[in-house]
Amino acid sequence: MSAEKRALLEGNHATAEGAIAGGCRFFFGYPITPQSQIPQYMSWRLEELGGVYLQAESEVAAINMVYGAAAAGARVMTTSSSPGISLMAEGISYLIGCELPCVIVNMVRGGPGLGNIAPSQGDYWLATRGGGHGDGRPLVFAPYSVQELYDMTGGAFEIAERYRNPVMILGDAVLATMVESCRVRPVPEAPNAYDHSWTLGSGLAGRERRIINSLYSDIADLEALNLRLEARYAEATERETRWEEYGADDPDILVCAYGISARVCETAVDRALEQGIRVRMLRPISLYPFPSAPIAAWAEKVKHCLVVELSMGQFIEDVRLAVEGRCPVSLQNRLGGVLLTPEDVLERLTTIKV
Amino acid sequence: MTVLYEPPESLTDTVLRYCPGCGHGIAHRLIAEVIDELGVRDHTVTVASVGCSVYAFEYFNTDVVQSAHGRAPAVATGVKRVRPDDVVFTYQGDGDLAAIGLNEVLQAATRAEKISVFFINNAVFGMTGGQMAPTTLLGQKTTTSVDGRTLEHGGYPFNICELMNQIPGVAYLARETLIDPRSVMSARRSIMKAFRAQIDGLGFSLVELVSTCPTWWHMKPLQAMQHVRDTMLIQYPLGVFKDPYAEG
Ligand SMILES: Cc1ncc(C[n+]2csc(CCOP(=O)(O)OP(=O)(O)O)c2C)c(N)n1
Ligand code: SF4
């Protein structure tokens, strides 16, 4: 095996290569901007590696192909963008209900409706509030660089398998299309499929038949599933909650931002620090589980918390729940596909009275 | 003592929940017998759908995955692509296949996906309470067409086999019924050929089984069988549309 290399990669391609490094050999998808480069790339790359790329007839079919492949024990991924993820909601719920692992990437674009193809974070609720009907949710991770798209997508397969639950990677149109230098691992030659006692097919001989199903006619059984999922999410909260902090050690202001907004805020924080504004940024990397504890801890100490997002106050709800009134929380956002600039955030920071 | 007749190994010994005279029970038995005869039970994956047959996962003694309403062909595609050496079949009602799931089944056929589909056409949504299906006959009373299906409101009944017949990816295609011993034996032969077409890698196969729903037709079982013969088979004529094993 050759060693780690550096490559200049577009976010979409990094997502695809990351998945491959993570053992993904099955991909079902449907084109939608700004992520069509992922299926395009997978179409030839998986063939080269002896895997399967299949262009589904719709996102509805794609997620159900993922469901079938996951039931049969494959490391499998689908990728889409906002309207496509709406269509997948039922399938995501079934995957959760059947305790099946898979990776779903959402390169979010502006909405509602057909919206536009510009960067947005308007799917925060869609991703973190269930992903589909019923009591359950995907685990959600939000990269902010091409490197993170690569690493997180690859790592997501392990996490999905550990919790037997779908993992969603929440990107956006900027991350999807920007080109950055990326450390690339060697591609494993024989990637692990899920080698679990529950997968279907390839021979009943010597074992009981297996059933993958989310119909629970007995109310007690369904409650048991709900509680089992909840216990898993509690474990994920312990083990998978991830965030990064940046800036002053003794801040007056805490900035909370994730994904592309955090990328913008990083520059704004640098400039604010130069001007003597004591500001610290906390960037949730896992959106579910949410890093409530570190936000609560900072909220005790700072005078103000500024939430920056490209949505109409979706992400701020989780921050407010974490802050629980310990300090004032305010929102800076742009919508409709408009990106905030570091200057916008810096200007806002200079106006906050501390 | 000689055992002349035994339940198929490919069915569990769970008591079927179907109403008396319902075609689902016969269809299950035939499919299970064929799986036994082909000797493929230990590498068959059943894809159950949504409808009265939602409990198929309890009945077929194979690995089973339960799929969302209409999505069985997509789920079967995912399974088959991962396990190309397994036999994969879906079991779907007319609401499931002809209404919500029409696209998935057409596209799987177009891809010549190597799966078999067993399509139970009882011209009604059984499970949800006897509502109109795409296959409901003109004039047929259902709980959402209380005076009978009219062209103005419900449009025409949907003939799936005639539609599927246009698709080159379909290797085996037949419409059968289950109303007497003779038709049951014929259905069994078609089910066998559908599986064989899959095993031989020829493409997609579908067998429509024109069936009964005595409960929502408000008929006694025998009357329902007679109704199939007198009425259903006029709209849905029996026949083998595509048969790669046909002689001559
Ligand atoms: C997305 C979705 N829509 C609707 C339903 C409700 N539903 C359950 S079964 C069914 C109709 C089934 O009819 P059919 O396929 O003809 O099977 P039958 O019950 O007649 O055997 C419907 C509409 C559902 N489960 N999921
Ligand atoms: S309602 Fe109709 S389709 Fe359902 S089990 Fe009863 S007879 Fe069969």
XYZ file of C-alpha atoms and ligand atoms in Angstrom:
636
model
C 0.000 0.000 0.000
C 1.294 3.410 -0.914
C 1.431 6.125 1.692
C -0.796 9.120 2.231
C -0.725 11.650 -0.618
C -1.787 15.216 -1.171
C -4.236 16.040 -3.914
C -6.041 19.132 -5.101
C -9.676 18.127 -4.952
C -13.100 19.629 -5.484
C -15.333 19.066 -2.461
C -17.641 16.710 -4.352
C -14.736 14.554 -5.498
C -13.221 14.566 -2.025
C -16.548 13.302 -0.697
C -16.513 10.466 -3.222
C -12.876 9.528 -2.594
C -13.411 9.747 1.149
C -16.304 7.318 0.898
C -14.173 4.928 -1.129
C -11.386 5.135 1.439
C -14.048 4.380 4.054
C -14.925 1.146 2.255
C -17.948 2.279 0.239
C -18.374 0.128 -2.867
C -22.080 0.645 -3.532
C -23.601 3.929 -4.626
C -27.167 4.719 -5.652
C -28.042 8.289 -6.568
C -29.838 10.744 -8.772
C -28.321 13.927 -10.215
C -29.053 17.286 -8.614
C -26.946 20.422 -8.466
C -24.647 21.130 -6.652
C -23.638 17.526 -6.029
C -23.976 15.834 -9.430
C -20.188 15.562 -9.587
C -20.368 12.910 -6.861
C -22.469 10.418 -8.867
C -20.515 11.339 -11.999
C -17.265 10.523 -10.260
C -18.612 7.386 -8.610
C -19.920 6.091 -11.959
C -16.427 5.391 -13.292
C -14.475 5.147 -10.046
C -16.570 2.351 -8.556
C -16.426 0.442 -11.806
C -12.643 0.703 -11.658
C -12.748 -0.721 -8.125
C -15.213 -3.506 -8.871
C -18.063 -1.855 -6.986
C -21.534 -0.858 -8.126
C -22.745 2.564 -9.251
C -26.385 2.674 -10.187
C -28.285 5.734 -11.306
C -31.691 5.451 -9.711
C -34.845 6.777 -11.334
C -35.455 9.154 -8.443
C -34.260 9.922 -4.938
C -37.173 7.820 -3.701
C -35.745 4.816 -5.513
C -32.141 5.698 -4.620
C -32.725 5.629 -0.873
C -34.690 2.388 -1.198
C -31.842 0.806 -3.156
C -29.577 1.950 -0.337
C -31.994 0.283 2.072
C -31.844 -3.014 0.170
C -28.069 -2.893 -0.153
C -27.627 -2.049 3.524
C -29.920 -4.956 4.446
C -27.660 -7.200 2.373
C -24.626 -5.967 4.300
C -22.962 -3.493 1.956
C -21.180 -0.269 2.764
C -23.470 1.956 0.776
C -23.926 5.674 0.174
C -26.278 8.056 -1.556
C -25.778 11.757 -2.081
C -28.219 14.483 -2.974
C -29.243 18.049 -2.345
C -32.198 19.555 -0.526
C -35.249 18.687 -2.703
C -33.808 15.215 -3.179
C -33.377 14.732 0.549
C -37.025 15.718 1.054
C -37.941 12.820 -1.220
C -35.728 10.455 0.752
C -37.399 11.205 4.066
C -39.561 8.076 4.089
C -36.626 5.844 3.229
C -34.451 7.436 5.899
C -37.154 6.701 8.442
C -37.292 3.058 7.294
C -33.502 2.738 7.538
C -33.681 4.069 11.089
C -36.622 1.820 11.924
C -34.763 -1.241 10.629
C -31.528 -0.222 12.347
C -29.586 -0.173 9.100
C -26.311 1.694 8.571
C -25.695 3.889 5.533
C -24.195 7.244 4.623
C -26.270 10.064 3.128
C -24.665 13.290 1.945
C -26.748 16.451 1.585
C -25.046 19.314 -0.247
C -27.636 21.851 0.854
C -28.942 24.476 -1.578
C -31.360 27.366 -1.183
C -35.037 26.619 -0.535
C -37.941 26.097 0.047
C -39.296 24.574 -3.147
C -36.971 24.553 -6.100
C -35.177 27.501 -4.488
C -31.802 27.902 -6.072
C -28.465 26.150 -6.297
C -26.615 28.636 -4.120
C -25.138 27.771 -0.709
C -27.549 27.586 2.179
C -27.939 25.976 5.566
C -31.707 25.830 5.303
C -31.884 22.062 5.800
C -30.706 22.168 9.420
C -34.109 21.186 10.748
C -34.678 18.599 8.019
C -31.388 16.933 8.968
C -31.426 17.225 12.742
C -35.139 16.930 13.532
C -35.583 13.372 12.412
C -34.811 13.156 8.713
C -38.146 11.348 8.280
C -41.315 10.422 10.169
C -41.356 8.824 13.603
C -39.091 8.829 16.612
C -35.551 8.474 15.418
C -32.894 10.495 13.670
C -29.766 10.266 11.605
C -26.464 11.226 13.180
C -25.428 14.449 11.450
C -21.944 15.811 10.819
C -21.090 19.152 9.239
C -17.674 19.556 7.584
C -16.235 22.984 6.840
C -13.394 22.143 4.467
C -12.616 19.793 1.625
C -10.358 17.832 3.963
C -13.220 17.359 6.402
C -15.565 16.290 3.619
C -13.032 13.610 2.775
C -12.327 12.477 6.335
C -15.870 12.640 7.662
C -17.477 10.856 4.743
C -14.924 8.061 5.059
C -15.315 7.846 8.822
C -19.096 7.970 8.615
C -19.311 4.318 7.548
C -17.728 3.128 10.790
C -20.010 5.340 12.836
C -23.101 4.228 10.916
C -22.106 0.627 11.515
C -21.357 1.140 15.205
C -24.806 2.622 15.878
C -26.636 0.756 13.105
C -28.120 4.060 12.070
C -27.887 6.313 9.010
C -25.259 9.043 9.172
C -25.832 12.269 7.279
C -23.068 14.584 6.107
C -24.405 18.106 5.766
C -22.424 20.184 3.284
C -23.442 23.065 1.060
C -22.974 24.392 -2.456
C -19.699 26.198 -1.644
C -18.058 23.220 0.024
C -19.271 20.970 -2.765
C -17.618 22.987 -5.488
C -14.553 24.562 -3.911
C -11.113 23.153 -4.597
C -8.606 22.661 -1.792
C -5.560 20.646 -0.984
C -6.510 17.385 0.699
C -4.571 14.540 2.349
C -5.727 11.349 0.720
C -5.286 7.903 2.247
C -4.526 4.773 0.261
C -7.673 3.021 -0.937
C -8.220 -0.221 0.977
C -8.123 -3.125 -1.439
C -10.631 -5.314 0.333
C -12.919 -2.946 2.171
C -14.937 -4.450 4.982
C -18.541 -5.000 4.237
C -20.669 -4.992 7.337
C -19.880 -8.383 8.695
C -22.768 -8.659 11.056
C -25.000 -11.461 12.100
C -28.051 -9.610 10.853
C -27.383 -9.097 7.142
C -29.475 -10.835 4.503
C -28.565 -13.241 1.741
C -25.653 -15.405 0.667
C -26.816 -18.594 2.263
C -29.247 -19.688 4.928
C -27.452 -22.966 5.478
C -26.594 -23.484 9.110
C -28.425 -20.470 10.425
C -31.918 -19.182 11.122
C -33.616 -17.056 8.477
C -33.201 -13.323 9.010
C -35.823 -10.633 8.853
C -35.321 -6.930 8.338
C -38.489 -5.128 9.096
C -39.821 -1.998 10.745
C -43.403 -3.142 11.314
C -44.077 -3.501 15.012
C -47.708 -4.424 15.492
C -47.136 -4.996 19.168
C -46.983 -1.585 20.819
C -44.584 -2.817 23.479
C -42.130 -3.972 20.795
C -42.161 -0.599 19.072
C -41.627 1.200 22.342
C -38.686 -1.132 22.941
C -37.245 -0.123 19.554
C -37.745 3.556 20.371
C -35.956 3.101 23.677
C -33.169 1.076 22.044
C -32.623 3.873 19.543
C -32.655 6.429 22.324
C -30.021 4.474 24.255
C -27.871 4.406 21.139
C -28.260 8.129 20.644
C -27.260 8.633 24.265
C -24.130 6.583 23.642
C -23.437 8.561 20.481
C -23.790 11.754 22.518
C -21.076 10.433 24.834
C -18.736 9.246 22.132
C -19.380 11.166 18.939
C -20.121 14.735 19.999
C -17.528 16.794 18.205
C -16.749 20.456 18.020
C -13.825 22.797 17.587
C -13.016 26.058 19.304
C -11.001 28.968 18.046
C -9.960 32.413 19.331
C -9.632 34.183 22.703
C -9.160 32.111 25.855
C -10.978 34.697 27.929
C -13.792 35.795 25.614
C -16.569 38.334 26.020
C -18.372 37.030 22.966
C -18.953 33.460 21.858
C -19.663 32.962 18.166
C -21.441 29.756 17.220
C -21.335 28.703 13.596
C -21.005 25.460 11.644
C -20.033 24.429 8.126
C -19.401 27.170 5.600
C -20.546 29.863 8.052
C -17.823 28.772 10.465
C -15.297 29.083 7.665
C -16.376 32.696 7.175
C -16.422 33.365 10.913
C -12.873 32.093 11.368
C -11.552 35.011 9.319
C -13.858 37.436 11.122
C -12.605 36.183 14.503
C -8.963 36.698 13.417
C -9.691 40.298 12.462
C -11.728 40.964 15.596
C -8.906 39.657 17.764
C -6.511 42.061 15.992
C -8.893 44.879 16.953
C -8.875 43.758 20.584
C -12.373 42.259 20.594
C -12.236 39.211 22.820
C -14.139 36.660 20.817
C -14.108 32.875 20.646
C -15.746 30.695 18.058
C -17.319 27.341 18.806
C -17.950 25.252 15.731
C -20.198 22.213 16.134
C -18.874 19.420 13.936
C -21.566 16.980 14.987
C -24.970 18.658 14.683
C -26.664 15.601 16.139
C -25.419 14.798 18.738
C -25.158 18.510 19.458
C -22.305 19.933 21.569
C -24.640 21.464 24.139
C -22.309 21.003 27.119
C -19.384 23.127 25.859
C -21.785 25.825 24.665
C -23.450 25.866 28.089
C -20.051 26.092 29.769
C -19.007 29.117 27.703
C -22.411 30.722 28.151
C -21.644 30.932 31.894
C -18.584 33.052 31.168
C -19.307 35.229 28.132
C -21.505 38.319 27.934
C -23.033 37.519 24.566
C -23.462 34.678 22.152
C -23.720 35.414 18.434
C -25.116 32.707 16.195
C -24.203 32.906 12.522
C -26.091 30.782 10.022
C -27.364 30.751 6.450
C -30.900 29.911 7.505
C -33.838 31.636 9.152
C -32.895 30.869 12.742
C -32.870 27.089 12.634
C -29.471 26.409 14.140
C -29.978 29.121 16.778
C -32.671 26.982 18.394
C -30.153 24.356 19.425
C -27.755 27.025 20.656
C -30.531 28.661 22.713
C -31.453 25.307 24.208
C -27.818 24.838 25.220
C -27.405 28.388 26.547
C -30.635 28.173 28.556
C -30.727 31.879 29.286
C -27.225 32.083 30.719
C -26.396 34.946 28.334
C -28.123 36.876 25.560
C -28.142 35.095 22.210
C -28.492 36.919 18.923
C -28.657 35.904 15.282
C -26.775 37.023 12.227
C -27.862 35.384 9.009
C -28.321 35.715 5.279
C -30.816 33.764 3.235
C -31.764 32.711 -0.243
C -28.280 31.569 -1.130
C -26.468 34.767 -0.093
C -23.193 34.098 1.646
C -22.120 36.171 4.652
C -18.695 37.780 4.344
C -16.074 38.046 7.108
C -16.647 41.827 6.971
C -20.346 41.369 7.739
C -19.540 39.305 10.810
C -16.705 41.611 11.922
C -18.979 44.631 11.667
C -21.569 42.881 13.787
C -18.978 41.913 16.382
C -17.882 45.547 16.738
C -21.452 46.602 17.539
C -22.063 44.090 20.326
C -21.901 45.904 23.690
C -19.868 43.950 26.211
C -47.272 -44.335 6.337
C -46.504 -42.510 3.103
C -46.717 -38.764 3.206
C -48.423 -37.611 0.055
C -48.665 -33.910 0.668
C -46.659 -31.671 2.996
C -46.468 -27.973 3.590
C -43.589 -26.429 1.652
C -40.380 -25.855 3.564
C -40.283 -22.305 2.196
C -43.312 -21.385 4.288
C -43.095 -21.092 8.050
C -45.827 -22.812 10.037
C -47.325 -19.473 11.070
C -51.093 -19.298 10.617
C -51.896 -16.953 7.716
C -53.940 -13.927 8.652
C -55.698 -13.658 5.300
C -59.486 -13.698 5.076
C -61.159 -16.924 3.962
C -61.086 -17.209 0.177
C -58.344 -14.611 -0.259
C -55.921 -15.302 -3.084
C -52.870 -14.251 -1.071
C -52.740 -17.603 0.723
C -52.762 -19.584 -2.523
C -50.152 -17.302 -4.070
C -47.867 -17.721 -1.046
C -48.154 -21.477 -1.193
C -47.341 -21.623 -4.922
C -44.304 -19.386 -4.632
C -43.033 -21.394 -1.666
C -43.524 -24.694 -3.486
C -41.576 -23.434 -6.473
C -38.727 -22.193 -4.282
C -38.602 -25.667 -2.727
C -38.673 -27.384 -6.080
C -35.846 -25.215 -7.376
C -33.885 -25.948 -4.204
C -32.982 -22.281 -3.727
C -34.556 -21.543 -0.349
C -31.214 -21.115 1.388
C -30.183 -18.308 -0.933
C -33.470 -16.572 -1.588
C -34.284 -13.096 -0.312
C -37.976 -12.186 -0.178
C -38.888 -8.525 -0.463
C -42.209 -8.014 1.283
C -44.286 -4.945 0.509
C -47.169 -3.044 2.088
C -50.755 -4.216 1.822
C -52.594 -7.184 3.284
C -49.456 -9.187 2.496
C -47.407 -6.954 4.790
C -46.909 -9.988 7.029
C -45.230 -11.957 4.234
C -42.053 -11.593 6.289
C -43.629 -13.935 8.827
C -44.715 -16.473 6.253
C -41.865 -16.988 3.790
C -39.209 -19.187 5.345
C -36.338 -17.314 3.676
C -34.378 -14.184 4.491
C -36.828 -11.295 4.173
C -36.705 -7.540 3.963
C -39.874 -5.526 4.408
C -40.081 -2.497 2.125
C -42.024 0.747 2.065
C -45.259 0.987 0.080
C -44.423 0.618 -3.604
C -40.663 0.533 -3.196
C -40.071 -3.210 -3.260
C -38.462 -3.277 -6.735
C -35.952 -0.602 -5.674
C -35.209 -2.469 -2.447
C -34.862 -5.719 -4.401
C -32.457 -3.939 -6.756
C -30.268 -2.945 -3.815
C -30.258 -6.492 -2.458
C -29.592 -8.085 -5.847
C -26.716 -5.747 -6.688
C -24.994 -6.716 -3.458
C -25.926 -10.412 -3.697
C -26.045 -11.212 -7.424
C -25.992 -14.953 -6.715
C -29.101 -14.883 -4.549
C -32.645 -15.271 -5.833
C -34.574 -12.093 -5.055
C -38.301 -11.651 -5.478
C -40.902 -9.074 -4.510
C -44.486 -9.770 -3.548
C -46.753 -6.794 -4.245
C -50.445 -5.949 -4.393
C -52.040 -3.778 -7.052
C -52.142 -0.677 -4.856
C -48.493 -1.230 -4.101
C -47.325 -1.940 -7.625
C -49.793 -0.170 -9.922
C -50.434 2.977 -7.866
C -47.649 4.248 -5.611
C -44.940 1.928 -6.923
C -45.517 2.050 -10.669
C -42.311 3.922 -11.399
C -40.067 1.602 -9.406
C -41.419 -1.505 -11.109
C -41.217 -0.036 -14.618
C -37.676 1.177 -14.066
C -36.483 -2.092 -12.567
C -37.931 -3.859 -15.614
C -36.289 -1.373 -17.950
C -32.933 -2.027 -16.306
C -33.547 -5.744 -16.875
C -32.939 -6.104 -13.161
C -32.574 -9.799 -12.405
C -35.426 -10.014 -9.932
C -38.867 -11.631 -10.021
C -42.039 -9.764 -9.166
C -45.259 -11.442 -8.093
C -48.097 -9.028 -8.554
C -51.376 -9.829 -6.823
C -54.195 -8.030 -8.593
C -57.396 -8.048 -6.561
C -58.623 -4.736 -8.016
C -58.839 -3.095 -4.623
C -56.781 -1.765 -1.720
C -57.440 -4.523 0.796
C -55.487 -3.508 3.836
C -56.642 0.095 4.099
C -60.307 -0.750 3.779
C -61.370 -1.524 0.230
C -60.589 1.713 -1.567
C -60.330 2.088 -5.318
C -57.112 0.876 -6.933
C -55.772 1.680 -10.417
C -56.925 -1.843 -11.325
C -60.488 -1.378 -10.054
C -62.966 -2.225 -12.810
C -65.317 0.343 -14.297
C -68.534 0.187 -12.321
C -66.889 -1.604 -9.403
C -68.012 -0.327 -6.028
C -65.294 0.429 -3.515
C -65.224 2.537 -0.378
C -63.941 5.486 -2.424
C -66.185 4.844 -5.431
C -69.389 4.003 -3.648
C -71.548 4.148 -6.768
C -68.989 2.305 -8.848
C -65.869 3.538 -10.618
C -66.732 5.983 -13.365
C -64.569 7.227 -16.198
C -65.186 10.810 -15.132
C -63.754 10.292 -11.678
C -61.524 7.265 -11.727
C -60.454 6.891 -15.332
C -59.702 3.520 -16.864
C -58.512 0.373 -15.120
C -54.788 -0.207 -15.485
C -53.466 -3.241 -17.355
C -49.978 -3.808 -16.041
C -48.943 -6.776 -18.184
C -49.871 -5.031 -21.426
C -47.750 -2.090 -20.289
C -44.814 -4.224 -19.179
C -44.930 -6.090 -22.465
C -43.390 -3.054 -24.176
C -40.249 -3.295 -22.092
C -37.293 -5.184 -23.592
C -35.764 -5.821 -20.159
C -38.670 -8.091 -19.240
C -37.638 -11.690 -19.840
C -40.730 -13.479 -18.576
C -44.226 -12.016 -18.301
C -47.536 -13.744 -17.664
C -50.994 -13.130 -16.293
C -52.503 -15.997 -14.371
C -55.335 -16.491 -11.918
C -55.975 -18.706 -8.910
C -59.637 -19.593 -9.172
C -59.568 -23.353 -9.839
C -57.073 -26.242 -9.804
C -56.288 -25.853 -13.458
C -55.505 -22.135 -13.221
C -53.513 -22.749 -10.052
C -51.320 -25.292 -11.844
C -50.837 -22.885 -14.715
C -49.891 -20.102 -12.284
C -47.388 -22.434 -10.690
C -45.711 -23.081 -14.056
C -45.436 -19.338 -14.682
C -43.994 -18.709 -11.230
C -41.437 -21.431 -11.934
C -40.452 -19.890 -15.254
C -40.209 -16.433 -13.709
C -37.701 -17.726 -11.175
C -35.852 -19.681 -13.834
C -35.531 -16.572 -16.008
C -33.919 -14.830 -13.046
C -31.629 -17.728 -12.195
C -30.591 -18.034 -15.842
C -29.736 -14.316 -15.805
C -32.182 -13.459 -18.596
C -33.575 -10.304 -16.990
C -36.657 -9.143 -15.158
C -39.687 -11.368 -14.681
C -43.219 -10.621 -13.549
C -46.246 -12.793 -12.958
C -49.573 -11.082 -12.395
C -51.994 -13.177 -10.394
C -55.596 -12.072 -10.820
C -56.892 -12.690 -7.345
C -59.805 -12.289 -4.987
C -60.708 -10.032 -2.113
C -63.979 -11.554 -0.859
C -63.999 -9.168 2.071
C -64.016 -5.902 0.130
C -65.923 -7.280 -2.787
C -68.573 -8.224 -0.222
C -68.794 -11.735 -1.646
C -68.530 -15.277 -0.390
C -65.299 -17.016 -1.419
C -66.823 -19.114 -4.217
C -68.809 -16.165 -5.471
C -65.576 -14.167 -5.592
C -63.916 -16.863 -7.686
C -66.867 -16.786 -10.048
C -66.640 -13.003 -10.182
C -63.032 -13.286 -11.324
C -64.068 -15.620 -14.119
C -67.075 -13.541 -15.211
C -65.751 -10.041 -14.840
C -62.091 -9.616 -13.950
C -60.756 -11.858 -16.701
C -62.544 -9.797 -19.330
C -60.569 -6.722 -18.337
C -57.480 -8.790 -17.521
C -57.234 -11.623 -20.044
C -54.943 -14.457 -19.026
C -51.906 -15.326 -21.044
C -48.180 -15.649 -21.285
C -46.839 -12.468 -22.828
C -43.139 -13.316 -22.896
C -41.589 -16.711 -22.428
C -37.936 -17.387 -23.213
C -38.568 -21.092 -22.650
C -41.476 -21.367 -25.078
C -41.074 -24.082 -27.628
C -41.161 -23.441 -31.335
C -46.586 5.836 1.845
C -47.778 5.053 2.229
N -48.982 5.442 1.780
C -50.076 4.750 2.135
C -49.974 3.655 2.947
C -51.239 2.928 3.363
N -51.483 1.672 2.660
C -51.184 0.494 3.251
S -51.614 -0.818 2.315
C -52.257 0.177 1.109
C -52.923 -0.416 -0.114
C -52.542 -1.804 -0.376
O -53.275 -2.309 -1.429
P -52.731 -3.474 -2.334
O -51.314 -3.229 -2.705
O -53.678 -3.608 -3.465
O -52.705 -4.765 -1.400
P -53.905 -5.569 -0.708
O -54.083 -4.953 0.635
O -55.102 -5.441 -1.576
O -53.427 -6.966 -0.603
C -52.120 1.525 1.445
C -52.607 2.628 0.608
C -48.690 3.294 3.409
N -48.486 2.263 4.216
N -47.602 4.006 3.019
S -58.970 -7.827 2.885
Fe -59.023 -8.807 0.877
S -56.900 -8.901 0.188
Fe -56.896 -8.521 2.392
S -56.717 -10.531 3.328
Fe -58.895 -10.029 3.243
S -59.582 -10.896 1.322
Fe -57.373 -10.828 1.227
